[in-house]
Amino acid sequence: GGNTSMLYYEAHDNPLEEFNNRIISEFSKTLEMFALNKTESQLFVTLFLHDAPMTLDEMKDELGKSKTSMSTATRTLLDFNLIERVWRKGVRKDLYLAKRDMYYQFMKAYVKSWLEALDRQVNSLESIRTELDQITDNGEDIYHHKITEAINFHHSLEEVFLNIEDMHDNSYHRPSKK
């Protein structure tokens, strides 16, 4: 029908727009794994990829969402210290800018809390194993084996997060490309 050609024309009209949307969509999925909702994630990615500061109206147009949802999302991102309000001479509206270095700080904070949680889990599992070893003479029983497996699994997760932490420490000190 006429509808498909219309869609084709729009996509064909600006293929870069399509790539931009795909980047925002994929990058924001990563952020949704943290405490941000879909709108907040998409807004952060939009600001992160946008070189100049943006007004609420520009965000609204870019994301096709209401101004209210943009201002709510901005508040959350300000709370997380992921964006900042900036001032430009002659611009009466509030402007917002992504704090690129804060993204790495944000990641570090999450990795740190994951590591702390893993540590707590390992301690709990180890104390269960100790109690278990007191009632069974033989460390060969099925439960001992299961707990040891669970502890090893947590340790391998810890490895992964420690590597992420190192990676971010290194990339954080790299000068940002302007």
mmCIF file with all atom_site columns, C-alpha atoms in Angstrom:
data_model
loop_
_atom_site.group_PDB
_atom_site.id
_atom_site.type_symbol
_atom_site.label_atom_id
_atom_site.label_alt_id
_atom_site.label_comp_id
_atom_site.label_asym_id
_atom_site.label_entity_id
_atom_site.label_seq_id
_atom_site.pdbx_PDB_ins_code
_atom_site.Cartn_x
_atom_site.Cartn_y
_atom_site.Cartn_z
_atom_site.occupancy
_atom_site.B_iso_or_equiv
_atom_site.pdbx_formal_charge
_atom_site.auth_seq_id
_atom_site.auth_comp_id
_atom_site.auth_asym_id
_atom_site.auth_atom_id
_atom_site.pdbx_PDB_model_num
ATOM 1   C CA . GLY A 1 1   ? 0.000  0.000   0.000  1.00 0.00 ? 1   GLY A CA 1
ATOM 2   C CA . GLY A 1 2   ? 0.904  3.699   -0.053 1.00 0.00 ? 2   GLY A CA 1
ATOM 3   C CA . ASN A 1 3   ? 1.968  3.401   3.576  1.00 0.00 ? 3   ASN A CA 1
ATOM 4   C CA . THR A 1 4   ? 5.059  1.281   2.947  1.00 0.00 ? 4   THR A CA 1
ATOM 5   C CA . SER A 1 5   ? 6.425  3.582   0.253  1.00 0.00 ? 5   SER A CA 1
ATOM 6   C CA . MET A 1 6   ? 5.978  6.494   2.658  1.00 0.00 ? 6   MET A CA 1
ATOM 7   C CA . LEU A 1 7   ? 8.017  4.687   5.304  1.00 0.00 ? 7   LEU A CA 1
ATOM 8   C CA . TYR A 1 8   ? 10.598 3.710   2.753  1.00 0.00 ? 8   TYR A CA 1
ATOM 9   C CA . TYR A 1 9   ? 10.861 7.292   1.574  1.00 0.00 ? 9   TYR A CA 1
ATOM 10  C CA . GLU A 1 10  ? 11.348 8.596   5.115  1.00 0.00 ? 10  GLU A CA 1
ATOM 11  C CA . ALA A 1 11  ? 14.073 6.086   5.905  1.00 0.00 ? 11  ALA A CA 1
ATOM 12  C CA . HIS A 1 12  ? 15.629 6.581   2.504  1.00 0.00 ? 12  HIS A CA 1
ATOM 13  C CA . ASP A 1 13  ? 15.381 10.335  2.881  1.00 0.00 ? 13  ASP A CA 1
ATOM 14  C CA . ASN A 1 14  ? 17.727 10.354  5.835  1.00 0.00 ? 14  ASN A CA 1
ATOM 15  C CA . PRO A 1 15  ? 19.617 7.092   6.346  1.00 0.00 ? 15  PRO A CA 1
ATOM 16  C CA . LEU A 1 16  ? 21.778 8.702   9.046  1.00 0.00 ? 16  LEU A CA 1
ATOM 17  C CA . GLU A 1 17  ? 18.691 9.410   11.142 1.00 0.00 ? 17  GLU A CA 1
ATOM 18  C CA . GLU A 1 18  ? 18.042 5.650   11.123 1.00 0.00 ? 18  GLU A CA 1
ATOM 19  C CA . PHE A 1 19  ? 21.577 4.933   12.355 1.00 0.00 ? 19  PHE A CA 1
ATOM 20  C CA . ASN A 1 20  ? 21.217 7.579   15.039 1.00 0.00 ? 20  ASN A CA 1
ATOM 21  C CA . ASN A 1 21  ? 18.018 5.903   16.269 1.00 0.00 ? 21  ASN A CA 1
ATOM 22  C CA . ARG A 1 22  ? 19.675 2.484   16.297 1.00 0.00 ? 22  ARG A CA 1
ATOM 23  C CA . ILE A 1 23  ? 22.649 3.788   18.276 1.00 0.00 ? 23  ILE A CA 1
ATOM 24  C CA . ILE A 1 24  ? 20.357 5.458   20.819 1.00 0.00 ? 24  ILE A CA 1
ATOM 25  C CA . SER A 1 25  ? 18.244 2.322   21.070 1.00 0.00 ? 25  SER A CA 1
ATOM 26  C CA . GLU A 1 26  ? 21.191 -0.030  21.676 1.00 0.00 ? 26  GLU A CA 1
ATOM 27  C CA . PHE A 1 27  ? 23.193 2.272   23.961 1.00 0.00 ? 27  PHE A CA 1
ATOM 28  C CA . SER A 1 28  ? 20.141 3.025   26.093 1.00 0.00 ? 28  SER A CA 1
ATOM 29  C CA . LYS A 1 29  ? 19.520 -0.712  26.612 1.00 0.00 ? 29  LYS A CA 1
ATOM 30  C CA . THR A 1 30  ? 22.850 -0.770  28.439 1.00 0.00 ? 30  THR A CA 1
ATOM 31  C CA . LEU A 1 31  ? 21.786 2.062   30.717 1.00 0.00 ? 31  LEU A CA 1
ATOM 32  C CA . GLU A 1 32  ? 18.428 0.406   31.382 1.00 0.00 ? 32  GLU A CA 1
ATOM 33  C CA . MET A 1 33  ? 20.389 -2.371  33.075 1.00 0.00 ? 33  MET A CA 1
ATOM 34  C CA . PHE A 1 34  ? 21.152 0.222   35.728 1.00 0.00 ? 34  PHE A CA 1
ATOM 35  C CA . ALA A 1 35  ? 18.567 2.281   37.562 1.00 0.00 ? 35  ALA A CA 1
ATOM 36  C CA . LEU A 1 36  ? 17.444 4.367   34.593 1.00 0.00 ? 36  LEU A CA 1
ATOM 37  C CA . ASN A 1 37  ? 14.139 3.904   32.797 1.00 0.00 ? 37  ASN A CA 1
ATOM 38  C CA . LYS A 1 38  ? 13.820 3.891   29.008 1.00 0.00 ? 38  LYS A CA 1
ATOM 39  C CA . THR A 1 39  ? 13.163 7.631   28.614 1.00 0.00 ? 39  THR A CA 1
ATOM 40  C CA . GLU A 1 40  ? 16.001 8.617   30.959 1.00 0.00 ? 40  GLU A CA 1
ATOM 41  C CA . SER A 1 41  ? 18.363 6.251   29.174 1.00 0.00 ? 41  SER A CA 1
ATOM 42  C CA . GLN A 1 42  ? 17.430 7.527   25.724 1.00 0.00 ? 42  GLN A CA 1
ATOM 43  C CA . LEU A 1 43  ? 17.728 11.124  26.865 1.00 0.00 ? 43  LEU A CA 1
ATOM 44  C CA . PHE A 1 44  ? 21.167 10.570  28.363 1.00 0.00 ? 44  PHE A CA 1
ATOM 45  C CA . VAL A 1 45  ? 22.413 8.847   25.204 1.00 0.00 ? 45  VAL A CA 1
ATOM 46  C CA . THR A 1 46  ? 20.967 11.648  23.058 1.00 0.00 ? 46  THR A CA 1
ATOM 47  C CA . LEU A 1 47  ? 22.791 14.267  25.148 1.00 0.00 ? 47  LEU A CA 1
ATOM 48  C CA . PHE A 1 48  ? 25.945 12.141  25.256 1.00 0.00 ? 48  PHE A CA 1
ATOM 49  C CA . LEU A 1 49  ? 26.027 11.919  21.452 1.00 0.00 ? 49  LEU A CA 1
ATOM 50  C CA . HIS A 1 50  ? 24.995 15.541  20.912 1.00 0.00 ? 50  HIS A CA 1
ATOM 51  C CA . ASP A 1 51  ? 27.938 17.915  20.853 1.00 0.00 ? 51  ASP A CA 1
ATOM 52  C CA . ALA A 1 52  ? 26.099 21.058  21.909 1.00 0.00 ? 52  ALA A CA 1
ATOM 53  C CA . PRO A 1 53  ? 23.886 21.533  24.994 1.00 0.00 ? 53  PRO A CA 1
ATOM 54  C CA . MET A 1 54  ? 20.169 20.999  24.366 1.00 0.00 ? 54  MET A CA 1
ATOM 55  C CA . THR A 1 55  ? 16.986 22.686  25.586 1.00 0.00 ? 55  THR A CA 1
ATOM 56  C CA . LEU A 1 56  ? 13.932 20.723  26.778 1.00 0.00 ? 56  LEU A CA 1
ATOM 57  C CA . ASP A 1 57  ? 12.188 21.620  23.488 1.00 0.00 ? 57  ASP A CA 1
ATOM 58  C CA . GLU A 1 58  ? 15.064 20.219  21.437 1.00 0.00 ? 58  GLU A CA 1
ATOM 59  C CA . MET A 1 59  ? 15.048 17.022  23.520 1.00 0.00 ? 59  MET A CA 1
ATOM 60  C CA . LYS A 1 60  ? 11.289 16.729  23.085 1.00 0.00 ? 60  LYS A CA 1
ATOM 61  C CA . ASP A 1 61  ? 11.601 17.069  19.290 1.00 0.00 ? 61  ASP A CA 1
ATOM 62  C CA . GLU A 1 62  ? 14.570 14.716  19.094 1.00 0.00 ? 62  GLU A CA 1
ATOM 63  C CA . LEU A 1 63  ? 12.908 11.944  21.127 1.00 0.00 ? 63  LEU A CA 1
ATOM 64  C CA . GLY A 1 64  ? 9.305  12.623  20.124 1.00 0.00 ? 64  GLY A CA 1
ATOM 65  C CA . LYS A 1 65  ? 8.163  12.704  23.741 1.00 0.00 ? 65  LYS A CA 1
ATOM 66  C CA . SER A 1 66  ? 6.300  15.236  25.864 1.00 0.00 ? 66  SER A CA 1
ATOM 67  C CA . LYS A 1 67  ? 8.039  18.195  27.478 1.00 0.00 ? 67  LYS A CA 1
ATOM 68  C CA . THR A 1 68  ? 6.845  16.953  30.882 1.00 0.00 ? 68  THR A CA 1
ATOM 69  C CA . SER A 1 69  ? 8.528  13.582  30.440 1.00 0.00 ? 69  SER A CA 1
ATOM 70  C CA . MET A 1 70  ? 11.690 15.372  29.277 1.00 0.00 ? 70  MET A CA 1
ATOM 71  C CA . SER A 1 71  ? 11.803 17.562  32.364 1.00 0.00 ? 71  SER A CA 1
ATOM 72  C CA . THR A 1 72  ? 11.155 14.573  34.663 1.00 0.00 ? 72  THR A CA 1
ATOM 73  C CA . ALA A 1 73  ? 13.945 12.596  32.974 1.00 0.00 ? 73  ALA A CA 1
ATOM 74  C CA . THR A 1 74  ? 16.286 15.595  33.184 1.00 0.00 ? 74  THR A CA 1
ATOM 75  C CA . ARG A 1 75  ? 15.706 15.804  36.947 1.00 0.00 ? 75  ARG A CA 1
ATOM 76  C CA . THR A 1 76  ? 16.654 12.151  37.412 1.00 0.00 ? 76  THR A CA 1
ATOM 77  C CA . LEU A 1 77  ? 19.773 12.544  35.267 1.00 0.00 ? 77  LEU A CA 1
ATOM 78  C CA . LEU A 1 78  ? 20.756 15.661  37.244 1.00 0.00 ? 78  LEU A CA 1
ATOM 79  C CA . ASP A 1 79  ? 20.305 13.662  40.471 1.00 0.00 ? 79  ASP A CA 1
ATOM 80  C CA . PHE A 1 80  ? 22.580 10.947  39.123 1.00 0.00 ? 80  PHE A CA 1
ATOM 81  C CA . ASN A 1 81  ? 25.044 13.685  38.187 1.00 0.00 ? 81  ASN A CA 1
ATOM 82  C CA . LEU A 1 82  ? 25.100 12.360  34.614 1.00 0.00 ? 82  LEU A CA 1
ATOM 83  C CA . ILE A 1 83  ? 24.170 15.699  33.073 1.00 0.00 ? 83  ILE A CA 1
ATOM 84  C CA . GLU A 1 84  ? 24.579 19.330  34.014 1.00 0.00 ? 84  GLU A CA 1
ATOM 85  C CA . ARG A 1 85  ? 22.650 22.528  33.474 1.00 0.00 ? 85  ARG A CA 1
ATOM 86  C CA . VAL A 1 86  ? 24.741 25.006  31.517 1.00 0.00 ? 86  VAL A CA 1
ATOM 87  C CA . TRP A 1 87  ? 24.374 28.667  30.669 1.00 0.00 ? 87  TRP A CA 1
ATOM 88  C CA . ARG A 1 88  ? 24.896 30.301  27.288 1.00 0.00 ? 88  ARG A CA 1
ATOM 89  C CA . LYS A 1 89  ? 24.898 34.015  26.692 1.00 0.00 ? 89  LYS A CA 1
ATOM 90  C CA . GLY A 1 90  ? 21.682 35.113  25.006 1.00 0.00 ? 90  GLY A CA 1
ATOM 91  C CA . VAL A 1 91  ? 19.884 31.809  25.622 1.00 0.00 ? 91  VAL A CA 1
ATOM 92  C CA . ARG A 1 92  ? 16.960 32.268  28.009 1.00 0.00 ? 92  ARG A CA 1
ATOM 93  C CA . LYS A 1 93  ? 15.987 28.590  28.238 1.00 0.00 ? 93  LYS A CA 1
ATOM 94  C CA . ASP A 1 94  ? 17.744 26.010  30.390 1.00 0.00 ? 94  ASP A CA 1
ATOM 95  C CA . LEU A 1 95  ? 20.385 24.066  28.509 1.00 0.00 ? 95  LEU A CA 1
ATOM 96  C CA . TYR A 1 96  ? 21.573 20.586  29.443 1.00 0.00 ? 96  TYR A CA 1
ATOM 97  C CA . LEU A 1 97  ? 24.794 18.787  28.659 1.00 0.00 ? 97  LEU A CA 1
ATOM 98  C CA . ALA A 1 98  ? 25.928 15.200  29.286 1.00 0.00 ? 98  ALA A CA 1
ATOM 99  C CA . LYS A 1 99  ? 28.871 14.882  31.654 1.00 0.00 ? 99  LYS A CA 1
ATOM 100 C CA . ARG A 1 100 ? 30.912 12.320  29.737 1.00 0.00 ? 100 ARG A CA 1
ATOM 101 C CA . ASP A 1 101 ? 33.348 11.635  32.561 1.00 0.00 ? 101 ASP A CA 1
ATOM 102 C CA . MET A 1 102 ? 30.379 11.072  34.873 1.00 0.00 ? 102 MET A CA 1
ATOM 103 C CA . TYR A 1 103 ? 29.304 8.136   32.732 1.00 0.00 ? 103 TYR A CA 1
ATOM 104 C CA . TYR A 1 104 ? 32.501 6.365   33.741 1.00 0.00 ? 104 TYR A CA 1
ATOM 105 C CA . GLN A 1 105 ? 32.042 7.412   37.367 1.00 0.00 ? 105 GLN A CA 1
ATOM 106 C CA . PHE A 1 106 ? 28.490 6.084   37.192 1.00 0.00 ? 106 PHE A CA 1
ATOM 107 C CA . MET A 1 107 ? 29.728 2.770   35.808 1.00 0.00 ? 107 MET A CA 1
ATOM 108 C CA . LYS A 1 108 ? 32.349 2.571   38.539 1.00 0.00 ? 108 LYS A CA 1
ATOM 109 C CA . ALA A 1 109 ? 29.741 3.190   41.237 1.00 0.00 ? 109 ALA A CA 1
ATOM 110 C CA . TYR A 1 110 ? 27.620 0.360   39.866 1.00 0.00 ? 110 TYR A CA 1
ATOM 111 C CA . VAL A 1 111 ? 30.510 -2.038  39.501 1.00 0.00 ? 111 VAL A CA 1
ATOM 112 C CA . LYS A 1 112 ? 31.500 -1.232  43.075 1.00 0.00 ? 112 LYS A CA 1
ATOM 113 C CA . SER A 1 113 ? 27.996 -1.952  44.389 1.00 0.00 ? 113 SER A CA 1
ATOM 114 C CA . TRP A 1 114 ? 27.850 -5.200  42.409 1.00 0.00 ? 114 TRP A CA 1
ATOM 115 C CA . LEU A 1 115 ? 31.189 -6.265  43.879 1.00 0.00 ? 115 LEU A CA 1
ATOM 116 C CA . GLU A 1 116 ? 29.965 -5.466  47.393 1.00 0.00 ? 116 GLU A CA 1
ATOM 117 C CA . ALA A 1 117 ? 26.790 -7.475  46.806 1.00 0.00 ? 117 ALA A CA 1
ATOM 118 C CA . LEU A 1 118 ? 28.784 -10.437 45.462 1.00 0.00 ? 118 LEU A CA 1
ATOM 119 C CA . ASP A 1 119 ? 31.043 -10.248 48.477 1.00 0.00 ? 119 ASP A CA 1
ATOM 120 C CA . ARG A 1 120 ? 28.045 -10.400 50.839 1.00 0.00 ? 120 ARG A CA 1
ATOM 121 C CA . GLN A 1 121 ? 26.643 -13.391 48.936 1.00 0.00 ? 121 GLN A CA 1
ATOM 122 C CA . VAL A 1 122 ? 29.960 -15.228 49.071 1.00 0.00 ? 122 VAL A CA 1
ATOM 123 C CA . ASN A 1 123 ? 30.208 -14.631 52.821 1.00 0.00 ? 123 ASN A CA 1
ATOM 124 C CA . SER A 1 124 ? 26.682 -15.968 53.357 1.00 0.00 ? 124 SER A CA 1
ATOM 125 C CA . LEU A 1 125 ? 27.360 -19.022 51.226 1.00 0.00 ? 125 LEU A CA 1
ATOM 126 C CA . GLU A 1 126 ? 30.642 -19.679 53.006 1.00 0.00 ? 126 GLU A CA 1
ATOM 127 C CA . SER A 1 127 ? 29.009 -19.523 56.426 1.00 0.00 ? 127 SER A CA 1
ATOM 128 C CA . ILE A 1 128 ? 26.343 -21.981 55.219 1.00 0.00 ? 128 ILE A CA 1
ATOM 129 C CA . ARG A 1 129 ? 29.133 -24.272 54.027 1.00 0.00 ? 129 ARG A CA 1
ATOM 130 C CA . THR A 1 130 ? 30.870 -24.028 57.421 1.00 0.00 ? 130 THR A CA 1
ATOM 131 C CA . GLU A 1 131 ? 27.654 -24.947 59.246 1.00 0.00 ? 131 GLU A CA 1
ATOM 132 C CA . LEU A 1 132 ? 27.097 -27.803 56.836 1.00 0.00 ? 132 LEU A CA 1
ATOM 133 C CA . ASP A 1 133 ? 30.624 -29.119 57.399 1.00 0.00 ? 133 ASP A CA 1
ATOM 134 C CA . GLN A 1 134 ? 29.931 -29.207 61.138 1.00 0.00 ? 134 GLN A CA 1
ATOM 135 C CA . ILE A 1 135 ? 26.993 -31.592 60.768 1.00 0.00 ? 135 ILE A CA 1
ATOM 136 C CA . THR A 1 136 ? 28.512 -33.780 58.072 1.00 0.00 ? 136 THR A CA 1
ATOM 137 C CA . ASP A 1 137 ? 31.938 -35.326 58.706 1.00 0.00 ? 137 ASP A CA 1
ATOM 138 C CA . ASN A 1 138 ? 32.482 -35.840 55.054 1.00 0.00 ? 138 ASN A CA 1
ATOM 139 C CA . GLY A 1 139 ? 32.901 -32.822 52.716 1.00 0.00 ? 139 GLY A CA 1
ATOM 140 C CA . GLU A 1 140 ? 31.862 -35.056 49.823 1.00 0.00 ? 140 GLU A CA 1
ATOM 141 C CA . ASP A 1 141 ? 28.088 -34.727 50.187 1.00 0.00 ? 141 ASP A CA 1
ATOM 142 C CA . ILE A 1 142 ? 25.945 -33.218 47.429 1.00 0.00 ? 142 ILE A CA 1
ATOM 143 C CA . TYR A 1 143 ? 25.151 -29.995 49.338 1.00 0.00 ? 143 TYR A CA 1
ATOM 144 C CA . HIS A 1 144 ? 28.794 -29.229 50.016 1.00 0.00 ? 144 HIS A CA 1
ATOM 145 C CA . HIS A 1 145 ? 29.426 -29.668 46.304 1.00 0.00 ? 145 HIS A CA 1
ATOM 146 C CA . LYS A 1 146 ? 26.504 -27.379 45.330 1.00 0.00 ? 146 LYS A CA 1
ATOM 147 C CA . ILE A 1 147 ? 27.570 -24.619 47.715 1.00 0.00 ? 147 ILE A CA 1
ATOM 148 C CA . THR A 1 148 ? 31.159 -24.787 46.478 1.00 0.00 ? 148 THR A CA 1
ATOM 149 C CA . GLU A 1 149 ? 29.878 -24.496 42.889 1.00 0.00 ? 149 GLU A CA 1
ATOM 150 C CA . ALA A 1 150 ? 27.780 -21.461 43.841 1.00 0.00 ? 150 ALA A CA 1
ATOM 151 C CA . ILE A 1 151 ? 30.759 -19.814 45.575 1.00 0.00 ? 151 ILE A CA 1
ATOM 152 C CA . ASN A 1 152 ? 32.978 -20.437 42.539 1.00 0.00 ? 152 ASN A CA 1
ATOM 153 C CA . PHE A 1 153 ? 30.346 -18.937 40.278 1.00 0.00 ? 153 PHE A CA 1
ATOM 154 C CA . HIS A 1 154 ? 30.300 -15.767 42.416 1.00 0.00 ? 154 HIS A CA 1
ATOM 155 C CA . HIS A 1 155 ? 34.077 -15.599 42.319 1.00 0.00 ? 155 HIS A CA 1
ATOM 156 C CA . SER A 1 156 ? 34.128 -15.772 38.531 1.00 0.00 ? 156 SER A CA 1
ATOM 157 C CA . LEU A 1 157 ? 31.562 -12.948 38.391 1.00 0.00 ? 157 LEU A CA 1
ATOM 158 C CA . GLU A 1 158 ? 33.841 -10.952 40.681 1.00 0.00 ? 158 GLU A CA 1
ATOM 159 C CA . GLU A 1 159 ? 36.689 -11.438 38.200 1.00 0.00 ? 159 GLU A CA 1
ATOM 160 C CA . VAL A 1 160 ? 34.528 -10.009 35.413 1.00 0.00 ? 160 VAL A CA 1
ATOM 161 C CA . PHE A 1 161 ? 33.554 -6.939  37.433 1.00 0.00 ? 161 PHE A CA 1
ATOM 162 C CA . LEU A 1 162 ? 37.124 -6.320  38.572 1.00 0.00 ? 162 LEU A CA 1
ATOM 163 C CA . ASN A 1 163 ? 38.201 -6.351  34.923 1.00 0.00 ? 163 ASN A CA 1
ATOM 164 C CA . ILE A 1 164 ? 35.480 -3.851  34.042 1.00 0.00 ? 164 ILE A CA 1
ATOM 165 C CA . GLU A 1 165 ? 36.672 -1.632  36.883 1.00 0.00 ? 165 GLU A CA 1
ATOM 166 C CA . ASP A 1 166 ? 40.271 -1.704  35.577 1.00 0.00 ? 166 ASP A CA 1
ATOM 167 C CA . MET A 1 167 ? 39.099 -1.009  32.062 1.00 0.00 ? 167 MET A CA 1
ATOM 168 C CA . HIS A 1 168 ? 37.120 2.037   33.166 1.00 0.00 ? 168 HIS A CA 1
ATOM 169 C CA . ASP A 1 169 ? 39.988 3.331   35.277 1.00 0.00 ? 169 ASP A CA 1
ATOM 170 C CA . ASN A 1 170 ? 42.195 3.302   32.203 1.00 0.00 ? 170 ASN A CA 1
ATOM 171 C CA . SER A 1 171 ? 39.691 4.778   29.783 1.00 0.00 ? 171 SER A CA 1
ATOM 172 C CA . TYR A 1 172 ? 38.715 7.443   32.297 1.00 0.00 ? 172 TYR A CA 1
ATOM 173 C CA . HIS A 1 173 ? 42.178 9.004   32.224 1.00 0.00 ? 173 HIS A CA 1
ATOM 174 C CA . ARG A 1 174 ? 42.351 9.060   28.450 1.00 0.00 ? 174 ARG A CA 1
ATOM 175 C CA . PRO A 1 175 ? 41.840 12.630  27.229 1.00 0.00 ? 175 PRO A CA 1
ATOM 176 C CA . SER A 1 176 ? 38.410 13.007  25.637 1.00 0.00 ? 176 SER A CA 1
ATOM 177 C CA . LYS A 1 177 ? 38.350 13.545  21.898 1.00 0.00 ? 177 LYS A CA 1
ATOM 178 C CA . LYS A 1 178 ? 36.735 16.847  21.129 1.00 0.00 ? 178 LYS A CA 1
#
